[in-house]
Every structure is written in C-alpha cells, then in structure tokens.
PDB file of C-alpha atoms in Angstrom:
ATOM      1  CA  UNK A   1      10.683 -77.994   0.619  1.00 60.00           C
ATOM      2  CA  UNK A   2       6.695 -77.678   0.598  1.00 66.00           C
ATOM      3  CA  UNK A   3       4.674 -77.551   3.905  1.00 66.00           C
ATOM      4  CA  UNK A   4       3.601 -81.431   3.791  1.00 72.00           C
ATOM      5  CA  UNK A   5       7.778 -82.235   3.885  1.00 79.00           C
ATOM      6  CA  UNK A   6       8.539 -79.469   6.726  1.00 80.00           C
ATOM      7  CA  UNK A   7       5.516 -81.953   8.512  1.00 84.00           C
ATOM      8  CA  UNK A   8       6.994 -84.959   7.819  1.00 88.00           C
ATOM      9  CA  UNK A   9      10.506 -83.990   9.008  1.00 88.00           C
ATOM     10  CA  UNK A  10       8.800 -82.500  12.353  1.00 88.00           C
ATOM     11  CA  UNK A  11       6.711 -85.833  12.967  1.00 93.00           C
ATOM     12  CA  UNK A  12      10.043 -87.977  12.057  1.00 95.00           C
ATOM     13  CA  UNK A  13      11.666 -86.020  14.240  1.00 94.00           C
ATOM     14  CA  UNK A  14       9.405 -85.887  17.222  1.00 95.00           C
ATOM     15  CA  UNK A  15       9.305 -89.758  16.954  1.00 96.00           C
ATOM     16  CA  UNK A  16      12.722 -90.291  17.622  1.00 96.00           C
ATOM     17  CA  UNK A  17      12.947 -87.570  20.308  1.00 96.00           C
ATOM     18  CA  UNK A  18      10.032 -89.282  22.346  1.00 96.00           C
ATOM     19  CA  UNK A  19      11.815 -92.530  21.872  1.00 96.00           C
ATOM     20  CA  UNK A  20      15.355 -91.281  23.062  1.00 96.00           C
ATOM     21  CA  UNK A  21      12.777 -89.471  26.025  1.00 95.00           C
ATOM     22  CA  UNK A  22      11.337 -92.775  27.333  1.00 94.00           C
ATOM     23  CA  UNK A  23      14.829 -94.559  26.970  1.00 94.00           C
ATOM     24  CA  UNK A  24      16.367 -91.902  29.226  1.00 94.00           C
ATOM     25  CA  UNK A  25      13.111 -92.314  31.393  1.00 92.00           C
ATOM     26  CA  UNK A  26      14.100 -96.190  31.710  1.00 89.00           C
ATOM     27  CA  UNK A  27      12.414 -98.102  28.626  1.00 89.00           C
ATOM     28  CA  UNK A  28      14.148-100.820  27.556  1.00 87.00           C
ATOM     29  CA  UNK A  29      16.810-100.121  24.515  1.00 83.00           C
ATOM     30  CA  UNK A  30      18.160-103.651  23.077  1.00 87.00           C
ATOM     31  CA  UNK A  31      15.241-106.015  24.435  1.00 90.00           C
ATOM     32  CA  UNK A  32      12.446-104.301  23.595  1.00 90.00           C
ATOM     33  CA  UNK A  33      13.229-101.663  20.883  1.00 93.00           C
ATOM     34  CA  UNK A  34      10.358-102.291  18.733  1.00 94.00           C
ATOM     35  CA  UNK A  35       7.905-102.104  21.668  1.00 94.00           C
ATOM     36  CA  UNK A  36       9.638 -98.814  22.851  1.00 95.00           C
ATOM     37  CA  UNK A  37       9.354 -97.493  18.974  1.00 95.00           C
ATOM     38  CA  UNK A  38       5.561 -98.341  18.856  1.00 96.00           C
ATOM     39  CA  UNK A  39       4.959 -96.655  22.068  1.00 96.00           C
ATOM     40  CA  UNK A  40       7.190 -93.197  20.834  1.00 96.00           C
ATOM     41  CA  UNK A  41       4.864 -93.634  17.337  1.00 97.00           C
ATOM     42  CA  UNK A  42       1.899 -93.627  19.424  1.00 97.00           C
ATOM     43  CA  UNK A  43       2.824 -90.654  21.780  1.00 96.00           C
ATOM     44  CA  UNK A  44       3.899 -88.242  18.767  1.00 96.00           C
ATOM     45  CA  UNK A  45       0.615 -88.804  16.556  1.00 96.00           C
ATOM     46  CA  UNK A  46      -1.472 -88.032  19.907  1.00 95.00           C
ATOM     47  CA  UNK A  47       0.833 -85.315  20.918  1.00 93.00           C
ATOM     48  CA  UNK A  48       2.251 -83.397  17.949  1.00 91.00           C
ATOM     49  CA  UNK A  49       0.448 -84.537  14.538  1.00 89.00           C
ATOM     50  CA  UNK A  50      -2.542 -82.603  15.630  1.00 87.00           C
ATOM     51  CA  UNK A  51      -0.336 -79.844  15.833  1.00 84.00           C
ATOM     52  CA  UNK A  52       0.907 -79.964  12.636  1.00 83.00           C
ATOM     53  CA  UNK A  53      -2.062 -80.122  11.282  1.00 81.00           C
ATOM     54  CA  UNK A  54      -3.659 -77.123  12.666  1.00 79.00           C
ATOM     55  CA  UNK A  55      -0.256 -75.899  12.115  1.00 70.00           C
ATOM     56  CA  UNK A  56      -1.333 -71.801  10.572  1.00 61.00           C
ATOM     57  CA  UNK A  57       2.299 -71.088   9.746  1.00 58.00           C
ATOM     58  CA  UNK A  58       3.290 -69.981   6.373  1.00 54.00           C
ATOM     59  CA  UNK A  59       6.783 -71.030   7.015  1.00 49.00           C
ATOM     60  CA  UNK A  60       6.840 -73.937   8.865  1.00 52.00           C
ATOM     61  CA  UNK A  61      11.306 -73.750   9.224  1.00 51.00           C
ATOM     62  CA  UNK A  62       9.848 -71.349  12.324  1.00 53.00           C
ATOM     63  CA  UNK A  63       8.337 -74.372  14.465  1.00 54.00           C
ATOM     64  CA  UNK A  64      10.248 -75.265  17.609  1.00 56.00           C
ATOM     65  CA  UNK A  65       9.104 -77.451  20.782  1.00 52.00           C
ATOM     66  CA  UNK A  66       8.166 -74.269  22.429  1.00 51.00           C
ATOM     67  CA  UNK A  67       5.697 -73.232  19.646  1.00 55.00           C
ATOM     68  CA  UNK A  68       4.028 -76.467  20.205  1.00 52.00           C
ATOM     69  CA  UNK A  69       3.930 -75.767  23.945  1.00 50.00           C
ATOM     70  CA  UNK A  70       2.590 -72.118  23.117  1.00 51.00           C
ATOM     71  CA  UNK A  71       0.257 -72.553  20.671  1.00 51.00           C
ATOM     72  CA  UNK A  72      -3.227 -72.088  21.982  1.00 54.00           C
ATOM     73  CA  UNK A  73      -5.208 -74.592  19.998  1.00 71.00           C
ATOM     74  CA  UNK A  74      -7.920 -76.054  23.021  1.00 79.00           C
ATOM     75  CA  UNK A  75      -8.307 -79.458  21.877  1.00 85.00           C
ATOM     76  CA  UNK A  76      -4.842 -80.846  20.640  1.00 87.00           C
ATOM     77  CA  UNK A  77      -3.599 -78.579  23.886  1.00 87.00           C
ATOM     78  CA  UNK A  78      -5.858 -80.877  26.040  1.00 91.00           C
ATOM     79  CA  UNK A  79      -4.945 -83.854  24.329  1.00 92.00           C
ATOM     80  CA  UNK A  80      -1.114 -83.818  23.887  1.00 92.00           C
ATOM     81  CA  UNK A  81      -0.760 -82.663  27.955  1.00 92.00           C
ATOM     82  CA  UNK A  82      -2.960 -85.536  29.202  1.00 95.00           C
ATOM     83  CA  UNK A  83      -1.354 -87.663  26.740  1.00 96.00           C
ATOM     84  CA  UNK A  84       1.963 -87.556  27.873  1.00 95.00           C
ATOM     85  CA  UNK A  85       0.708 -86.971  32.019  1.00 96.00           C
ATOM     86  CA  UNK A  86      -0.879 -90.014  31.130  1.00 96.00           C
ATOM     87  CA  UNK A  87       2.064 -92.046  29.495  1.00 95.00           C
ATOM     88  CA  UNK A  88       4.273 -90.704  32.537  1.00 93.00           C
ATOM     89  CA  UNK A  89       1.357 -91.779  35.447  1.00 94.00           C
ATOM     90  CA  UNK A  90       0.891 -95.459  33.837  1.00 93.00           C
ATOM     91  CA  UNK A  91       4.274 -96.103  34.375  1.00 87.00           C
ATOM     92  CA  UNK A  92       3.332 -97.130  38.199  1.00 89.00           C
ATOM     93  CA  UNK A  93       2.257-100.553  36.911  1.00 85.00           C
ATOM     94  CA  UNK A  94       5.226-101.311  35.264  1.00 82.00           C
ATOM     95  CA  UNK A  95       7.858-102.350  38.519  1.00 82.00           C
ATOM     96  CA  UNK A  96       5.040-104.085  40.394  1.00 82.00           C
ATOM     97  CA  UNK A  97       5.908-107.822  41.026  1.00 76.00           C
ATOM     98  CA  UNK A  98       2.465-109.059  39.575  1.00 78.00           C
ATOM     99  CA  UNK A  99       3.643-110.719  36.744  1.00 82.00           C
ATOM    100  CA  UNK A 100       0.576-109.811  34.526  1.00 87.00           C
ATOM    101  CA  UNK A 101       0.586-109.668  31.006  1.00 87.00           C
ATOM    102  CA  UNK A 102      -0.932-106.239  30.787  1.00 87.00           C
ATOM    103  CA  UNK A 103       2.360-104.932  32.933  1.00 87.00           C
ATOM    104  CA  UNK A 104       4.712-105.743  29.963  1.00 88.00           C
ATOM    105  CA  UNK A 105       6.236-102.818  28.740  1.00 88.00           C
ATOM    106  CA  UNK A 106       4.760-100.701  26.615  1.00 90.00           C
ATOM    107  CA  UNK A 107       1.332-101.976  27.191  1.00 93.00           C
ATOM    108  CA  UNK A 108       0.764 -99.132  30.655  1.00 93.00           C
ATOM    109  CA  UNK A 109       2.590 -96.521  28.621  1.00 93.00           C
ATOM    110  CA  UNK A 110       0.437 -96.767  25.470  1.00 96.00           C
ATOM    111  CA  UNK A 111      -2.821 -97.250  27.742  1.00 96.00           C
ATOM    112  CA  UNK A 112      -2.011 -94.609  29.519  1.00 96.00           C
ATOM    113  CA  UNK A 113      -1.416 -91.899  26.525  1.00 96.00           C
ATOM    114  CA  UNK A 114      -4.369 -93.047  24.983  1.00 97.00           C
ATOM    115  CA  UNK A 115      -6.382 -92.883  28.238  1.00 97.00           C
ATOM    116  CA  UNK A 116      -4.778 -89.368  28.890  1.00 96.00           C
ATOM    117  CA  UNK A 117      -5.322 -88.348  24.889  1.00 95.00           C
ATOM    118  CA  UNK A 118      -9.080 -89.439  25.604  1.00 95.00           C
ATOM    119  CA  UNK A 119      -9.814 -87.496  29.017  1.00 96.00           C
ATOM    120  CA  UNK A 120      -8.085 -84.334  27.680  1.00 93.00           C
ATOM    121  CA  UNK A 121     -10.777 -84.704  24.953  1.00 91.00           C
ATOM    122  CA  UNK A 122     -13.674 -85.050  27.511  1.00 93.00           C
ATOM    123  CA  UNK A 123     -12.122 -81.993  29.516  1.00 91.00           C
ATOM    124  CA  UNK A 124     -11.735 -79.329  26.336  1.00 88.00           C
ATOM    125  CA  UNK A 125     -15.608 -80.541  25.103  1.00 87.00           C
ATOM    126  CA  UNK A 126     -16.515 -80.628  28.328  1.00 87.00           C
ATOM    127  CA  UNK A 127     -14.813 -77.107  28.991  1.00 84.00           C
ATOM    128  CA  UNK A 128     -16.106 -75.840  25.790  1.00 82.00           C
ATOM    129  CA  UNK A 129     -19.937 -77.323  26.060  1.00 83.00           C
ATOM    130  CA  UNK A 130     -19.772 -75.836  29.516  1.00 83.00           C
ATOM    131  CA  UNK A 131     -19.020 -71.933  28.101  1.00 79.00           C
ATOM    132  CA  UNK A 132     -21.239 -72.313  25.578  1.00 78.00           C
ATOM    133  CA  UNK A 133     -24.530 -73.545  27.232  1.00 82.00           C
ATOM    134  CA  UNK A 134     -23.477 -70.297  30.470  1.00 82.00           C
ATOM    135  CA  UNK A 135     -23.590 -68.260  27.516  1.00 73.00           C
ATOM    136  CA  UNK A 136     -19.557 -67.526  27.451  1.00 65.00           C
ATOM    137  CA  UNK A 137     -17.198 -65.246  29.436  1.00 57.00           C
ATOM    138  CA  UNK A 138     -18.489 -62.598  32.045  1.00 57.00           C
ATOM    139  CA  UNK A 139     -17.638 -59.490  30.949  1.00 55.00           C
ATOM    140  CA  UNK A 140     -14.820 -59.098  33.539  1.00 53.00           C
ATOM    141  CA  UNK A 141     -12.690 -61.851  31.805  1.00 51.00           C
ATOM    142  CA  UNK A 142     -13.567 -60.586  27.903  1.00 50.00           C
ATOM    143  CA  UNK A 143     -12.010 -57.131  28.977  1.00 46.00           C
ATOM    144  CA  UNK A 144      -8.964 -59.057  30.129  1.00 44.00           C
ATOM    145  CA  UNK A 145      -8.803 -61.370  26.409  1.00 40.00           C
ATOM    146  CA  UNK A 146      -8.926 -57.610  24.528  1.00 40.00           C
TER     147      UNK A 146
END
C-alpha cells in the first residue's frame, strides 16, 4: 500500500477509536450515534490528521499511538493536547439541569475541542513569536538540546 492508504487506514482508524473512547467516557451509543460519530470525526482531524500529514516516515506500517504522543512537531503537539483537554473539560455542561439547547450532546464536546484546538494554536505562536522576538534560547538551554 502507498503512504496516502497507510493515512487513510490511520485516520479511519483513529475515528473509530475516539468514538469507542467517548462511548466508554459516557456518550450516548443508540440515541445519539450520529452526533457521537460527528464529534469522534471532529476530534481525530484536530488531533491526528495534522499528524499524518507532517508524518516524515518512510514507512508509515511503523506509526503507533505513542509515536503520535512522541513526535515533537510544536503546533499539531499544541493543538491535538488542548483539543482533547478541551473536549474532556466541556463535558461539565453536559449533566447540568439547564435544559439549554447548547447542552445537547455533542454540542460542549465539539466546542470544546475546537476551543482547545484554537488556544493550543495561540499558545505554540504565542510560544514561538515569544523565542523569536528574545532572540531564542540562552546558551545554557542550547548546550542541553546538543
């Protein structure tokens, strides 16, 4: 198989895990399986599709979750970490007794990966705008990166 089918089958894949992770976390399974699909879509293209397509490997049969975990890539680090702190933290407004429409399930998860996808953003530019304008790392820490 080429490298764009490897990516496929790793995106596929991760799309089903994150589904059968927010059914174990207590998404609903038979009532509102299309909302809790939607919600696992969104969660692996903010969390691993930037992976895979920064993805340097040769041979991508190598990738495992840990690689993804591993893989020192700044932005899509940011991103998928906040994304999925994010998803986990909106959950809050899901048991309240408000009845509002915006506590419907998967309407705090998705906000809440894409709010989490968009401040881990903010942090790595941030992080990154912030090294660059000081001129980059003292001289203590680029002996410890050699």
């Amino acid at each position: 198989m080429g490298k764009l089918s490897y990516r496929v089958y790793w995106f596929i894949a991760s799309v089903f895990y994150y589904h059968f992770l927010a059914v174990m976390f207590g998404a609903p399974f038979f009532s509102e399986i299309g909302g809790t699909f939607a919600f696992s879509l969104l969660l692996a293209s903010l969390t691993v599709l930037p992976f895979l397509y920064i993805t340097p490997f040769d041979d991508l049969n190598a990738l495992s979750f840990a690689n993804f975990l591993a893989f020192p890539s700044g932005a899509a680090s940011y991103m998928a970490d906040l994304a999925i702190l994010g998803s986990y933290c909106s959950a809050v407004a899901v048991p309240l007794d408000w009845d509002r429409w915006w506590q419907r399930w998967p309407i705090p998860g998705c906000a809440g990966c894409l709010a989490g996808a968009g401040l881990g953003l903010a942090v790595w530019a941030g992080g990154t705008a912030a090294v660059r304008l000081t001129g980059g790392a003292s001289k203590k820490n680029r002996r410890r990166l050699d």
